[in-house]
C-alpha positions as YAML, in Angstrom:
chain: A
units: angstrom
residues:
- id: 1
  name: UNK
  ca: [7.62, -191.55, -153.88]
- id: 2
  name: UNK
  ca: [11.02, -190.51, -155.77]
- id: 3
  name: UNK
  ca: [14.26, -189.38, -153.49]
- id: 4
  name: UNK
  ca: [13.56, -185.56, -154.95]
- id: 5
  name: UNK
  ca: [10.05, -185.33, -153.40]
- id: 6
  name: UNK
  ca: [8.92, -185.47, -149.62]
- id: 7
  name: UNK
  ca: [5.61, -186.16, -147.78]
- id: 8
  name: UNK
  ca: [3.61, -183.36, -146.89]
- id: 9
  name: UNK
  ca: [0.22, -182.68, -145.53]
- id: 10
  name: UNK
  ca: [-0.99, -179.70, -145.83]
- id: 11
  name: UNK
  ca: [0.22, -176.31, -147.50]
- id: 12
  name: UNK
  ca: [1.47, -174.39, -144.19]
- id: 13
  name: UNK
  ca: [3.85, -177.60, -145.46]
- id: 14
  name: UNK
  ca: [4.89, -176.33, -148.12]
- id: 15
  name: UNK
  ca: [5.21, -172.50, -147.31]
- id: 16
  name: UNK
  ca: [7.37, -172.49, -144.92]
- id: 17
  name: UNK
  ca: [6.10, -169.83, -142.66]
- id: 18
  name: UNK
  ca: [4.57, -167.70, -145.89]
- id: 19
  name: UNK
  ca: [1.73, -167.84, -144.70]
- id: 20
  name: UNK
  ca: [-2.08, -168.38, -146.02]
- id: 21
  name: UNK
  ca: [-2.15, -168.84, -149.96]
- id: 22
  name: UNK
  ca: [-4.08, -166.78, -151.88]
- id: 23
  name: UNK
  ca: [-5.30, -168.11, -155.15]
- id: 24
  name: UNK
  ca: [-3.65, -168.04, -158.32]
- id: 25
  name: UNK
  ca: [-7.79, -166.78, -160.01]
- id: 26
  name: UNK
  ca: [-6.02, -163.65, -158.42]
- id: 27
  name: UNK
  ca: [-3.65, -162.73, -161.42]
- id: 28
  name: UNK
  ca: [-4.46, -162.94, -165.32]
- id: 29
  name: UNK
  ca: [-1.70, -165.16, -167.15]
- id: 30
  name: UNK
  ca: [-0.73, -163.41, -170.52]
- id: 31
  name: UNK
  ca: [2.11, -165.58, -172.03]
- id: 32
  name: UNK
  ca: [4.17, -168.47, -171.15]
- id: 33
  name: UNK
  ca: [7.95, -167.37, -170.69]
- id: 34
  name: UNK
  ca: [10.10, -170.31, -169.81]
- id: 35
  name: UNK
  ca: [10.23, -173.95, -169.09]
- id: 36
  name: UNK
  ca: [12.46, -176.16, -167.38]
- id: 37
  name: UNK
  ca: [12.62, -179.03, -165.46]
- id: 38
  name: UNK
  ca: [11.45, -178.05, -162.71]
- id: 39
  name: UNK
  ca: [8.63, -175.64, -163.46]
- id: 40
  name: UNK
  ca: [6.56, -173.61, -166.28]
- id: 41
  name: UNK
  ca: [7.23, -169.74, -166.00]
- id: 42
  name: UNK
  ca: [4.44, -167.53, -166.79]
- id: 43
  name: UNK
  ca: [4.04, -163.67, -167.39]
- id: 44
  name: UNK
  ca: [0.85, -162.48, -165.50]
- id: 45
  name: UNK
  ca: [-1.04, -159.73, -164.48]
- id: 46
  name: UNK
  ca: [-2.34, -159.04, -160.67]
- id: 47
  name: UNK
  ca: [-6.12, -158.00, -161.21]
- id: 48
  name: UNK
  ca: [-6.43, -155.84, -158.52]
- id: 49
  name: UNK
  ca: [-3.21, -153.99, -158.60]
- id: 50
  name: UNK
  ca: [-2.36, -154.67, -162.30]
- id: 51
  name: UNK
  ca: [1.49, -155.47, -161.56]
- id: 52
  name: UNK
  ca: [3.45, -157.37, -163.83]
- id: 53
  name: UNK
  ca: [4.49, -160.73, -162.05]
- id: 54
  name: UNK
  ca: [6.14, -163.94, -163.10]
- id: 55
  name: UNK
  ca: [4.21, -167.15, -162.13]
- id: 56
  name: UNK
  ca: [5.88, -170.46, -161.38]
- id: 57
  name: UNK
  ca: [3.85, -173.77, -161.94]
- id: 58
  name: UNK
  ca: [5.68, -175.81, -160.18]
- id: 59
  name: UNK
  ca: [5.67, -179.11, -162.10]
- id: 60
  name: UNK
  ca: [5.25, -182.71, -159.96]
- id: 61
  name: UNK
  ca: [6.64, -185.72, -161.56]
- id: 62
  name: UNK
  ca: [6.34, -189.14, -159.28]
- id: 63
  name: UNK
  ca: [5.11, -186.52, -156.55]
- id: 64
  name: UNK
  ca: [1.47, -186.18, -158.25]
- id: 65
  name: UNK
  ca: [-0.46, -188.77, -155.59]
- id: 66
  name: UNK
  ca: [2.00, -188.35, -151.97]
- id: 67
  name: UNK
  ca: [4.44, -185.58, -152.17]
- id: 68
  name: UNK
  ca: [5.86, -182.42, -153.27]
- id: 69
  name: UNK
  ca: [9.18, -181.47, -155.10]
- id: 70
  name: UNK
  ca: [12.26, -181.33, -152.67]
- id: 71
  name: UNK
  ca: [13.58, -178.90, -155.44]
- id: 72
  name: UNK
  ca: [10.92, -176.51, -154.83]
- id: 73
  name: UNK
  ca: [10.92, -176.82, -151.47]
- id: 74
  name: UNK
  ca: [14.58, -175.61, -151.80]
- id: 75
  name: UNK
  ca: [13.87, -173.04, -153.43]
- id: 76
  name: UNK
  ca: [11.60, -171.36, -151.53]
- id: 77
  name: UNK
  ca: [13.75, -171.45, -148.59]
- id: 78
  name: UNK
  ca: [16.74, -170.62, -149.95]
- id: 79
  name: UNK
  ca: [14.75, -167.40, -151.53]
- id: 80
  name: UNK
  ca: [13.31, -166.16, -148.30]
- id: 81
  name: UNK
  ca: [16.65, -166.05, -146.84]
- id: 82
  name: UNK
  ca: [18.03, -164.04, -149.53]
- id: 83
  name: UNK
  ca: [14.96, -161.89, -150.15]
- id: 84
  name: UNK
  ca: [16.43, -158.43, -149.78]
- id: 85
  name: UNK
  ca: [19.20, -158.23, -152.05]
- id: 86
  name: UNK
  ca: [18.85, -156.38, -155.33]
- id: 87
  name: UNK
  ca: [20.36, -159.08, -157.36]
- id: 88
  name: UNK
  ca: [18.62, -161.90, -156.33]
- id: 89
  name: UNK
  ca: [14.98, -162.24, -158.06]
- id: 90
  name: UNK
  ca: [12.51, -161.76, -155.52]
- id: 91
  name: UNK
  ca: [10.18, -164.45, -154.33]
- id: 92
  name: UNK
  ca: [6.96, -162.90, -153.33]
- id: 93
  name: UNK
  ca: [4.79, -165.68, -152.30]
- id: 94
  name: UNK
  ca: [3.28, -168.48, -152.84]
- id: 95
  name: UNK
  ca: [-0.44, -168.96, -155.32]
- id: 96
  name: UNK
  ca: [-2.41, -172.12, -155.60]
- id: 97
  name: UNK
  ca: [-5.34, -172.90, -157.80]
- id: 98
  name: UNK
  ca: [-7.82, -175.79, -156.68]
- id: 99
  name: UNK
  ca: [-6.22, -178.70, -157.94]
- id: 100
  name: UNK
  ca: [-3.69, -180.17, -155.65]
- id: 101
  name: UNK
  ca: [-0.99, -179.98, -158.17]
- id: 102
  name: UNK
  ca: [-1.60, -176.19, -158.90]
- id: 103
  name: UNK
  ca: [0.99, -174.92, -157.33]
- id: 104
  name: UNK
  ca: [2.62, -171.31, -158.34]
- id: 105
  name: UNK
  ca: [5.76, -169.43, -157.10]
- id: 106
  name: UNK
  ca: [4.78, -165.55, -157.46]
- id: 107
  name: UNK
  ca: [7.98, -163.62, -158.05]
- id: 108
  name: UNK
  ca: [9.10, -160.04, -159.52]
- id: 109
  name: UNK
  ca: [8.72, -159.99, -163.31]
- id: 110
  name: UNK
  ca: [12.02, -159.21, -165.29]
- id: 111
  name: UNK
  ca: [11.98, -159.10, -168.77]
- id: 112
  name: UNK
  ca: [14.82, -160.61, -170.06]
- id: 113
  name: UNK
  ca: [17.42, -163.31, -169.09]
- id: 114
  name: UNK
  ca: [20.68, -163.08, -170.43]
- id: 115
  name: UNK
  ca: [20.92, -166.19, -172.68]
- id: 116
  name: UNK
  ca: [18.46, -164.40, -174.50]
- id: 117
  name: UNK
  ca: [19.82, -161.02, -175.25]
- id: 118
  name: UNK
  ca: [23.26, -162.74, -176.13]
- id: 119
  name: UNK
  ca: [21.61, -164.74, -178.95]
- id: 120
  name: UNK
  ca: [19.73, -161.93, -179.97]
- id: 121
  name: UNK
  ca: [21.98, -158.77, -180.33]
- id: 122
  name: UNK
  ca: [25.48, -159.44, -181.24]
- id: 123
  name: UNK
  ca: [26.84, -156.98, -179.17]
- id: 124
  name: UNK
  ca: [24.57, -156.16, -176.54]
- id: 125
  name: UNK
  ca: [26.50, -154.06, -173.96]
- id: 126
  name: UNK
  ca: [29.09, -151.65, -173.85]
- id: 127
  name: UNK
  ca: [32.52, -153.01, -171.28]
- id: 128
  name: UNK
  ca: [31.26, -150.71, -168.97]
- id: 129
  name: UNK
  ca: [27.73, -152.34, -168.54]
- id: 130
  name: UNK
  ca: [29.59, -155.42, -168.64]
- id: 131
  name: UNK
  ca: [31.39, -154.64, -165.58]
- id: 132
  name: UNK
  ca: [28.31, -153.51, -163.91]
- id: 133
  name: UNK
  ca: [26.63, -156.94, -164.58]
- id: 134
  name: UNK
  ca: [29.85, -158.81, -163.47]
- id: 135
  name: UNK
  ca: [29.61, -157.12, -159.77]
- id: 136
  name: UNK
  ca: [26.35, -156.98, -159.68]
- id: 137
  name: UNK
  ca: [26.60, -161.05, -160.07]
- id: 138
  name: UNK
  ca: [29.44, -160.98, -157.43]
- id: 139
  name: UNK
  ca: [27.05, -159.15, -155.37]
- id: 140
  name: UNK
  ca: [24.72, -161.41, -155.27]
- id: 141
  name: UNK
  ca: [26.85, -164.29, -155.17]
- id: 142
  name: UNK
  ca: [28.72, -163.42, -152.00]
- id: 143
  name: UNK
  ca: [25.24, -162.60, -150.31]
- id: 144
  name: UNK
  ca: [23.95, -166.01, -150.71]
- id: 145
  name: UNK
  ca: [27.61, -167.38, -150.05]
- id: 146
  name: UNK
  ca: [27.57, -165.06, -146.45]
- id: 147
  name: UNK
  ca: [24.54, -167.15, -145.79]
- id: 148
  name: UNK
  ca: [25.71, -170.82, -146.19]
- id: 149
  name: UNK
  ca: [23.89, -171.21, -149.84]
- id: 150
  name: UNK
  ca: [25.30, -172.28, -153.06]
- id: 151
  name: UNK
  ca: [23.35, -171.77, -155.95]
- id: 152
  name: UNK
  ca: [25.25, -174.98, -158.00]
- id: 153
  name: UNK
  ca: [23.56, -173.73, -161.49]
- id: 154
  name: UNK
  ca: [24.64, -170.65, -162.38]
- id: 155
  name: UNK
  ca: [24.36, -169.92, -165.89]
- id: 156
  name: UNK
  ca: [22.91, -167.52, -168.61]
- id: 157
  name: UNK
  ca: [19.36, -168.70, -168.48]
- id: 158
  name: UNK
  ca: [19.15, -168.03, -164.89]
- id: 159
  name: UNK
  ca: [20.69, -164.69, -164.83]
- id: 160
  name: UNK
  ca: [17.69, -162.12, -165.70]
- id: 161
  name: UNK
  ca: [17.78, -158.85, -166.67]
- id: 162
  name: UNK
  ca: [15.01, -156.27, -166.20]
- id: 163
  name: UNK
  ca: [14.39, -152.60, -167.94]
- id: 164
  name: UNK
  ca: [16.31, -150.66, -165.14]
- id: 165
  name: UNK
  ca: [19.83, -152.61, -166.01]
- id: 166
  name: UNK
  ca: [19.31, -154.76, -163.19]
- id: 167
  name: UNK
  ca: [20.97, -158.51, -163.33]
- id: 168
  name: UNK
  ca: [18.46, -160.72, -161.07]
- id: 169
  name: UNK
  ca: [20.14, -164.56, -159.80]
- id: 170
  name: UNK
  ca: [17.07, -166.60, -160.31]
- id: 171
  name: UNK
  ca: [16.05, -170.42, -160.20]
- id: 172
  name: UNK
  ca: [17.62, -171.98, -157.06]
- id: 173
  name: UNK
  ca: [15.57, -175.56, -157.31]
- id: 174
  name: UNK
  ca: [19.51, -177.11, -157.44]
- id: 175
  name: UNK
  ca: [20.88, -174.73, -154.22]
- id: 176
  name: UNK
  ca: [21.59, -176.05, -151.03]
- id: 177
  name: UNK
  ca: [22.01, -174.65, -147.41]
- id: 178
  name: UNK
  ca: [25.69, -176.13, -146.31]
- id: 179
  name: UNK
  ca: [27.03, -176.13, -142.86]
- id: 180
  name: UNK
  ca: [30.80, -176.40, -140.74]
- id: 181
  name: UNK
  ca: [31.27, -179.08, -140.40]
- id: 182
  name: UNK
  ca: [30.20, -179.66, -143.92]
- id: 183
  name: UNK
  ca: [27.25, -182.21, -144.65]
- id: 184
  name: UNK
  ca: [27.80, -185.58, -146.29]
- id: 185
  name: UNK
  ca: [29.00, -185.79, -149.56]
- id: 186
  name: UNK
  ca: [26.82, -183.61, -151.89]
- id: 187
  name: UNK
  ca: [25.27, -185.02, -155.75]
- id: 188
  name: UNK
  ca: [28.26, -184.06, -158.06]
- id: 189
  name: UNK
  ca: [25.74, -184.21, -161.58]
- id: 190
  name: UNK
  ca: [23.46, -181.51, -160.75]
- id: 191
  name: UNK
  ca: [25.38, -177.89, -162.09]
- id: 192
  name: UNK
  ca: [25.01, -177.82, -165.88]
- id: 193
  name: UNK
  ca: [28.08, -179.40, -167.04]
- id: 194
  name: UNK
  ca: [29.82, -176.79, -168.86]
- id: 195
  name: UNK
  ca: [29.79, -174.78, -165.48]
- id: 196
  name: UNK
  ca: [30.68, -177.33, -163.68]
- id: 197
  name: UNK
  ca: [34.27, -176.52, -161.51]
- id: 198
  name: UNK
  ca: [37.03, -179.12, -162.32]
- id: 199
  name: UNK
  ca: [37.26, -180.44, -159.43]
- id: 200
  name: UNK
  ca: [33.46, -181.93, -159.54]
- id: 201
  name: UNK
  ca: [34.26, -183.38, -162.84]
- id: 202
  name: UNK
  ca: [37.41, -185.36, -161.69]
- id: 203
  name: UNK
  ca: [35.31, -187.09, -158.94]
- id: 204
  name: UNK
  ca: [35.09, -184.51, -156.03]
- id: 205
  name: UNK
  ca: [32.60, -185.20, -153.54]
...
């Protein structure tokens, strides 16, 4: 089993106090959206309630026989404590199909990520939506921040954007819960390296 993963045995595992899963037969994928390393990101439809939804797959690399993704364990509980801020994508539980490796985050759908719209439009917003975006980042920056959480990948492709103007902090697979006194020295190579603070690049631990 790799250092990223950790043995589980059951779901209620994995959850972390979500609760019962319900399956993922429950929503109607219409389109893949994104891919990273950590997961495929699919737009889907609930059947019952036809909401819009994004859907998760979380991928497993040397986890597919004893173990699940530290990463995505990470993320789910660093998403739960941040749950009811505005600008920080919403987790809303967790789907599974009935293979042991399909296994789907279920968050709020948001149309648009910011990488995106920047290589699309050449000027996409005016400086006054610009500012809003900027504080609305702050926002949700110094909420997870007030909670002991750095996100460590902050970046275009992880800042969404839905119809209503909103800016949405998503993907925290790389965040971590930090404590005073701090923990041990923390991996310096995860944040994508042209966000990466200049102290981490000249050897801060």
């Amino acid at each position: 089993m790799s250092e990223n993963s950790v043995q589980l045995t059951s779901n209620k595992d994995i959850l972390y106090g979500l609760g019962n899963c319900r399956p993922v037969s429950d929503f109607k994928k219409v389109s893949r959206i994104g891919e990273g390393t950590y997961g495929y990101v699919y737009k889907a439809i609930n059947r019952e309630t036809n909401e819009v939804v994004a859907l998760k797959r979380i991928i497993l690399h040397n986890e597919r026989q004893d173990g699940f993704p530290l990463t995505s364990l990470r993320e789910v509980k660093t998403l739960n404590a941040c749950r009811n801020h505005p600008n920080i994508v919403r987790l809303h539980e967790v789907v599974v199909g009935s293979q042991r490796d399909a296994v789907f985050l279920l968050f709020e759908y948001c149309e648009h990520d910011l990488s995106t719209v920047l290589k699309a439009f050449k000027n996409p917003f005016k400086e006054s939506e610009v500012k809003c975006l900027v504080l609305q980042l702050l926002s949700a920056v110094e909420h997870i921040h007030n909670n002991w959480i750095v996100h460590r990948d902050i970046k275009l492709s992880n800042l969404l954007y839905n119809s209503k103007g909103q800016l949405k902090l998503a993907d925290f697979g790389l965040a971590r819960t930090l404590s005073y006194p701090p923990p041990a020295a923390l991996t310096p190579t995860v944040v994508t390296l042209w966000y990466r603070a200049p102290e981490v690049l000249l050897g801060s631990s």
